[in-house]
Tab-separated table of C-alpha atoms and ligand atoms in Angstrom:
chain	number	residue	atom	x	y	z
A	1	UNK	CA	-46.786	-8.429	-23.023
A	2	UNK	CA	-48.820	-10.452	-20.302
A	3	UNK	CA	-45.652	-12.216	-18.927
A	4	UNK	CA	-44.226	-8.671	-18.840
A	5	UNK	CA	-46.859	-7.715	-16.566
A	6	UNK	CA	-46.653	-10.882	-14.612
A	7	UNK	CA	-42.898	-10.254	-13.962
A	8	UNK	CA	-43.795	-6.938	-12.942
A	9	UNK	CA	-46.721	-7.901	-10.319
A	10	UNK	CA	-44.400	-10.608	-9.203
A	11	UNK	CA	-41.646	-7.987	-8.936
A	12	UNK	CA	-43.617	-5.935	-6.488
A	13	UNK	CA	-45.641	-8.621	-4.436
A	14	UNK	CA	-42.326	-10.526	-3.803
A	15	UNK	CA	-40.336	-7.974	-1.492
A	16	UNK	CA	-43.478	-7.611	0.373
A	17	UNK	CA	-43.434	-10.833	1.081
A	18	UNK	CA	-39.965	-11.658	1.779
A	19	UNK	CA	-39.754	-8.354	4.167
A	20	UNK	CA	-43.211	-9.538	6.181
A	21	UNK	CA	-41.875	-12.745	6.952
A	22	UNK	CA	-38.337	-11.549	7.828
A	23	UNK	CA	-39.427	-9.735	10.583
A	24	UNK	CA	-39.952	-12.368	13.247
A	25	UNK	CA	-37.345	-14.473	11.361
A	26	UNK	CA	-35.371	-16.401	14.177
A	27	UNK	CA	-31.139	-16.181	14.199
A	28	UNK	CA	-28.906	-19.118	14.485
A	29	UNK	CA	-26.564	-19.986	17.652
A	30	UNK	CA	-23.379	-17.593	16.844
A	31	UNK	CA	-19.742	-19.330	16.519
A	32	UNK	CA	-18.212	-17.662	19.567
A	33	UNK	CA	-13.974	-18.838	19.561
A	34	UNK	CA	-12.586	-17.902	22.959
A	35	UNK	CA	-15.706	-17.217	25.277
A	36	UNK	CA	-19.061	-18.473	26.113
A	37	UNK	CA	-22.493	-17.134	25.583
A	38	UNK	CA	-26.289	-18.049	27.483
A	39	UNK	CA	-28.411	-19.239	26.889
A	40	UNK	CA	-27.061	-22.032	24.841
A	41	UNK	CA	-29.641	-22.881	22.163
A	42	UNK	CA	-29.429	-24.145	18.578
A	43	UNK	CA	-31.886	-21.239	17.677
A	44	UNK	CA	-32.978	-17.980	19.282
A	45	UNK	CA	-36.547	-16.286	18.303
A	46	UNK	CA	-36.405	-12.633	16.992
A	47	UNK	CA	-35.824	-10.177	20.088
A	48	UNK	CA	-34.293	-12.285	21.934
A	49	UNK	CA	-31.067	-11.537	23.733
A	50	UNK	CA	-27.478	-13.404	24.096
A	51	UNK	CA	-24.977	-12.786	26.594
A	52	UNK	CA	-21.193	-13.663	26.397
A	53	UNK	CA	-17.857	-13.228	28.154
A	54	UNK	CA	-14.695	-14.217	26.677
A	55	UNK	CA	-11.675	-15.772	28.059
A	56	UNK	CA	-9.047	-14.503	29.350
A	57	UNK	CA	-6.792	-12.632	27.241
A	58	UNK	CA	-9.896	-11.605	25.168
A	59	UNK	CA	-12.289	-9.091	25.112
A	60	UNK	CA	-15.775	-8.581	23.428
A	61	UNK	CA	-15.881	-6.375	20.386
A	62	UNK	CA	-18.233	-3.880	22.597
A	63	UNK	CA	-16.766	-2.338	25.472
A	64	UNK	CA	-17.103	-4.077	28.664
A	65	UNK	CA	-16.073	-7.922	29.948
A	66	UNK	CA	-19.387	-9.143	28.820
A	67	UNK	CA	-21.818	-7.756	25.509
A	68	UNK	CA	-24.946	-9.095	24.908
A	69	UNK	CA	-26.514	-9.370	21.699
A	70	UNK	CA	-29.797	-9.126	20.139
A	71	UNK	CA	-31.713	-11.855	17.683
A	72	UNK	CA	-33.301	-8.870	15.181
A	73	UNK	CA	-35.161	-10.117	12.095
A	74	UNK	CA	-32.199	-13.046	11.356
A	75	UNK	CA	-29.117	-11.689	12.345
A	76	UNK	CA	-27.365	-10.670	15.396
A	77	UNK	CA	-27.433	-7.088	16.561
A	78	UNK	CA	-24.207	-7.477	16.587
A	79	UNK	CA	-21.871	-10.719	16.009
A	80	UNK	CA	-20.901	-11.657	19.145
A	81	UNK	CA	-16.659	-11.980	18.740
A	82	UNK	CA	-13.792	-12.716	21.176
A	83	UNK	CA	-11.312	-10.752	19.864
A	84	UNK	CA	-7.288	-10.024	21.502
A	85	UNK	CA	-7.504	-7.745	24.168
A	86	UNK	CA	-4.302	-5.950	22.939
A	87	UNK	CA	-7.088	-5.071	20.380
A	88	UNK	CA	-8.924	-2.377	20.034
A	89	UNK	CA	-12.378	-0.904	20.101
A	90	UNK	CA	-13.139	1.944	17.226
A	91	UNK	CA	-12.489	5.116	19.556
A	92	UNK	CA	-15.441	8.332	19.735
A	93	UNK	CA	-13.598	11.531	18.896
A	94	UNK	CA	-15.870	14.346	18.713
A	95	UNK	CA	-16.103	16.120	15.533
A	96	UNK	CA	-13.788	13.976	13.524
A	97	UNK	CA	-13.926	11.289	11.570
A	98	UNK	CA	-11.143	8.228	10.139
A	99	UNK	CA	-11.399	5.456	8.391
A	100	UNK	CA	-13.414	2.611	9.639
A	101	UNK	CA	-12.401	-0.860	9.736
A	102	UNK	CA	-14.873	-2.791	8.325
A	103	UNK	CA	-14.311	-6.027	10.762
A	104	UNK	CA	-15.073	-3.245	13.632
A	105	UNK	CA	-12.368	-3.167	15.751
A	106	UNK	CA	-8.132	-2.702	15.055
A	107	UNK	CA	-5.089	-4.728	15.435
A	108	UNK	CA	-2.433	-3.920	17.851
A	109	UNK	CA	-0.158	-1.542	16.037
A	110	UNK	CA	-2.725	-0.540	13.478
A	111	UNK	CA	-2.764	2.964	12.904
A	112	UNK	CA	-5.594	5.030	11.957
A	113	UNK	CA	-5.653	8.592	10.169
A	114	UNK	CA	-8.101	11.301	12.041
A	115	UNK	CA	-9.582	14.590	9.836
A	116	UNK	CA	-11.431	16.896	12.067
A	117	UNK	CA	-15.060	17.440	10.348
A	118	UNK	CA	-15.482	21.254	9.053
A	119	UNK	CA	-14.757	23.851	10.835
A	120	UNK	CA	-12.724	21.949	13.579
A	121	UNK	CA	-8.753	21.809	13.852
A	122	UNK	CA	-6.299	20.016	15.497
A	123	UNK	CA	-5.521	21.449	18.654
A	124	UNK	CA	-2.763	19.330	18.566
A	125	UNK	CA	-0.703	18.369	14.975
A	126	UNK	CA	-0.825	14.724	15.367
A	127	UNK	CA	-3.370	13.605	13.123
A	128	UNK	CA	-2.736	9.591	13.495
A	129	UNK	CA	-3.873	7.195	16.378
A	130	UNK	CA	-2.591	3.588	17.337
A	131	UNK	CA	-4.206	0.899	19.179
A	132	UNK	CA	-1.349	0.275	21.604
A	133	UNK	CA	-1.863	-2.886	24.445
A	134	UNK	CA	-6.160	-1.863	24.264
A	135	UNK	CA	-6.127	1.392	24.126
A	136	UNK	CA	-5.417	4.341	21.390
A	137	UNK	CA	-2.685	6.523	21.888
A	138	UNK	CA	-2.400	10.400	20.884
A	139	UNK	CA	-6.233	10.740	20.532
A	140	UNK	CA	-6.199	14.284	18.961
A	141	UNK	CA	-9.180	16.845	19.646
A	142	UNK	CA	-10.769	18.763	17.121
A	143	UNK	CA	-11.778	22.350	18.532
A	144	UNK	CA	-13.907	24.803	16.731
A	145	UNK	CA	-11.819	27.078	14.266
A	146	UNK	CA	-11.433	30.639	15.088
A	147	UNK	CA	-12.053	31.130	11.489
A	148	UNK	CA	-15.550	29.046	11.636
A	149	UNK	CA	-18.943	30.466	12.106
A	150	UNK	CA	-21.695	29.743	14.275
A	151	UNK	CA	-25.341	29.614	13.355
A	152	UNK	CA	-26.103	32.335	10.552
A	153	UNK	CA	-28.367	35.130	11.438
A	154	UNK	CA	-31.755	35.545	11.291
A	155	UNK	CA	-33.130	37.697	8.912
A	156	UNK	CA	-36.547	39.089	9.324
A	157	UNK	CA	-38.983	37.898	6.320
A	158	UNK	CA	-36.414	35.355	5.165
A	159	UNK	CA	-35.866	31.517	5.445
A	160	UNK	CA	-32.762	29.872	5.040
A	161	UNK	CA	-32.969	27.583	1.728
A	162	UNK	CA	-29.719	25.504	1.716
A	163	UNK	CA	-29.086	24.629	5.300
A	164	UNK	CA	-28.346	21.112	6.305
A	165	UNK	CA	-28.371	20.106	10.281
A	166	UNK	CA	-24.826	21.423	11.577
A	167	UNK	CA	-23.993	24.146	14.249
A	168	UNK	CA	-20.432	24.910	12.639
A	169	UNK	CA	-19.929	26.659	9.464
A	170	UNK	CA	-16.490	25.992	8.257
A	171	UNK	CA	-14.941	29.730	6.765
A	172	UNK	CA	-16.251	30.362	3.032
A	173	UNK	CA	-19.218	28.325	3.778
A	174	UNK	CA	-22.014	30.667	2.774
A	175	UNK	CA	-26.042	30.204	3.280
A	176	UNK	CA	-28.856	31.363	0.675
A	177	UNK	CA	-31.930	33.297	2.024
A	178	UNK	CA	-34.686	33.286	0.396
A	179	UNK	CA	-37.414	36.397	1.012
A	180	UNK	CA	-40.887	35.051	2.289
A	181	UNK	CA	-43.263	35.907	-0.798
A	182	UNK	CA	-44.352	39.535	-1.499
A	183	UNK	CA	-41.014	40.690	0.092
A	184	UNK	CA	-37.643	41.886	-2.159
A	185	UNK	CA	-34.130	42.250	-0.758
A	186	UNK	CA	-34.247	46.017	0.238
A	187	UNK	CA	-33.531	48.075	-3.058
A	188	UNK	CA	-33.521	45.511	-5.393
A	189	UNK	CA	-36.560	43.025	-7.424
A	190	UNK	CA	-34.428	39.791	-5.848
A	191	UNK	CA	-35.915	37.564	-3.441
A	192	UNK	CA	-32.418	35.670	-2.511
A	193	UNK	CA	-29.524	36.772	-0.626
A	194	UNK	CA	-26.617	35.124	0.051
A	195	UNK	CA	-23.942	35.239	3.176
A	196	UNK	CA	-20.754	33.627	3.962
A	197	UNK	CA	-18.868	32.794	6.669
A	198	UNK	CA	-15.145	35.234	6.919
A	199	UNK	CA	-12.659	34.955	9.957
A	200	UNK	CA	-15.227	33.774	12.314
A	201	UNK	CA	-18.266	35.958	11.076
A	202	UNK	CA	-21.023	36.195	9.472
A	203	UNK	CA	-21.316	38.698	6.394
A	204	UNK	CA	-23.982	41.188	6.771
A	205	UNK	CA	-27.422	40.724	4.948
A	206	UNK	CA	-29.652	43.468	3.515
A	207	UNK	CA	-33.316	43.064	5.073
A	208	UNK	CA	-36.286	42.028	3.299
A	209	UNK	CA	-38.896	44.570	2.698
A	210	UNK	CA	-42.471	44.345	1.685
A	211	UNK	CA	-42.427	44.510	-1.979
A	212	UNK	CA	-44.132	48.335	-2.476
A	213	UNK	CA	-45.615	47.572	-6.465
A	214	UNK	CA	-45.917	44.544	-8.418
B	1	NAG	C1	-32.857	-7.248	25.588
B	1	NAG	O1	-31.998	-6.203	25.992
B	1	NAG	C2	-32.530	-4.940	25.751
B	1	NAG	C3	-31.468	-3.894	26.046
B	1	NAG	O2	-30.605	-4.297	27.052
B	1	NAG	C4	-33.779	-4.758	26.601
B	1	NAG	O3	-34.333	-3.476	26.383
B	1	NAG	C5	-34.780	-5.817	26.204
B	1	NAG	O4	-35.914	-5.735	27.043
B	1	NAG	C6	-34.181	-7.210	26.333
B	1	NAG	N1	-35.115	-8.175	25.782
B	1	NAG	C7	-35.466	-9.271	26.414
B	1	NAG	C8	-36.418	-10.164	25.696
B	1	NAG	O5	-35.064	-9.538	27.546
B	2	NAG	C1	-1.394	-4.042	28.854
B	2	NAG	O1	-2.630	-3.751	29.476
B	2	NAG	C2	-2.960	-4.641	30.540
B	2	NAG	C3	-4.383	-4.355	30.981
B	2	NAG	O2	-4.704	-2.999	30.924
B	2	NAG	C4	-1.939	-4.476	31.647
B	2	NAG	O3	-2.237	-5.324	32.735
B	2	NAG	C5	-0.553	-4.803	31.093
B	2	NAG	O4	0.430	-4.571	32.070
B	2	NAG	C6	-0.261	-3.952	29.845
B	2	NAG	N1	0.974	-4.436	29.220
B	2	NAG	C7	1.917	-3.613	28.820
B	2	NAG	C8	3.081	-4.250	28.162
B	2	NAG	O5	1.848	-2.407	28.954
């Protein structure tokens, strides 16, 4: 029973610990193949930064000929990497999203597969990128569905109960409203209503209404 207890205190106390001294913890010199970094030293204090340039031929793993780095807590903000500059950097495509390579950056040749988020289609049908000499080719953009929603309306006396942060409601996507309290959905004893998103609008809602007797 008591060493249960210990474990437990120990349990508790010991991430504390490890987490309070982690913070200033210092970071290592990186292993940099194929570039250079300053300030050469064989350890850097937390916060401090690194900055590197590769050879030629190479490229950082951050775009730009030089990245710098940051010592934070231990580790580098990110690892500082010379990598092929026929390489290439994970592109930004607005509303979309692909598979991410876990190293952080692609091959030449490597292919990646692009799904616009909801609500969003491919302007264009090519749903497939490749890093080609740098660069991607046949980036597709995702555009806003005819059939998608914006924001839902407002309905007097009524908050929205099952919203999470997004400004495009893919079709079929439907919202709950919930009546504030001593209000009803006009004509009925329910407090919830629900819409949903059809062809690019917005069902309509009944009203709350002051709820007349209890
Ligand atoms: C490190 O770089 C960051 C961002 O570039 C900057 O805000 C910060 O002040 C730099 N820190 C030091 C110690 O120079
Ligand atoms: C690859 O890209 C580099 C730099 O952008 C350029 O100088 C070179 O001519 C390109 N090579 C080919 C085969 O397109």
């Amino acid at each position: 029973m008591c060493f249960r207890c210990l474990g437990f205190v120990l349990l508790i106390w010991f991430p504390g610990a490890v987490n309070a001294q982690s913070e200033t913890e210092p970071c290592n010199a990186p292993r940099l193949d194929g570039g250079f970094f300053v300030p050469v030293q064989v350890t850097y204090s937390h916060g401090t930064n690194l900055t590197y340039a590769c050879d030629n031929g190479r490229k950082p793993t951050v775009e730009g000929w030089w990245a710098t780095s940051t010592c934070q807590n231990g580790k580098w903000s990110h690892k500082p990497q010379c990598i092929d500059e026929k390489s290439c950097l994970p592109p930004s495509i607005s509303n979309a999203k692909y598979t991410e390579n876990p190293n952080g950056w692609y091959e030449e040749t490597e292919k990646i597969r692009i799904t616009c988020d909801n609500g969003y289609i491919f302007t264009d049908h090519d749903a497939t990128a490749e890093c080609k000499n740098g660069t991607w080719t046949s980036i597709p953009i995702c555009e806003k569905s005819s059939y998608a929603c914006d924001e839902p309306p407002k309905i007097p006396h009524a908050v929205i109960t099952n919203l999470e942060d997004q400004e495009v409601f893919a079709e079929d996507s439907e919202v709950s409203y919930e009546c504030e309290d001593g209000y009803a959905v006009e004509g009925t004893a329910d407090t919830q209503t629900v819409l949903y998103c059809f062809a690019g609008d917005w069902s309509t809602g009944q009203p709350c209404s002051k709820c007349t007797v209890r």
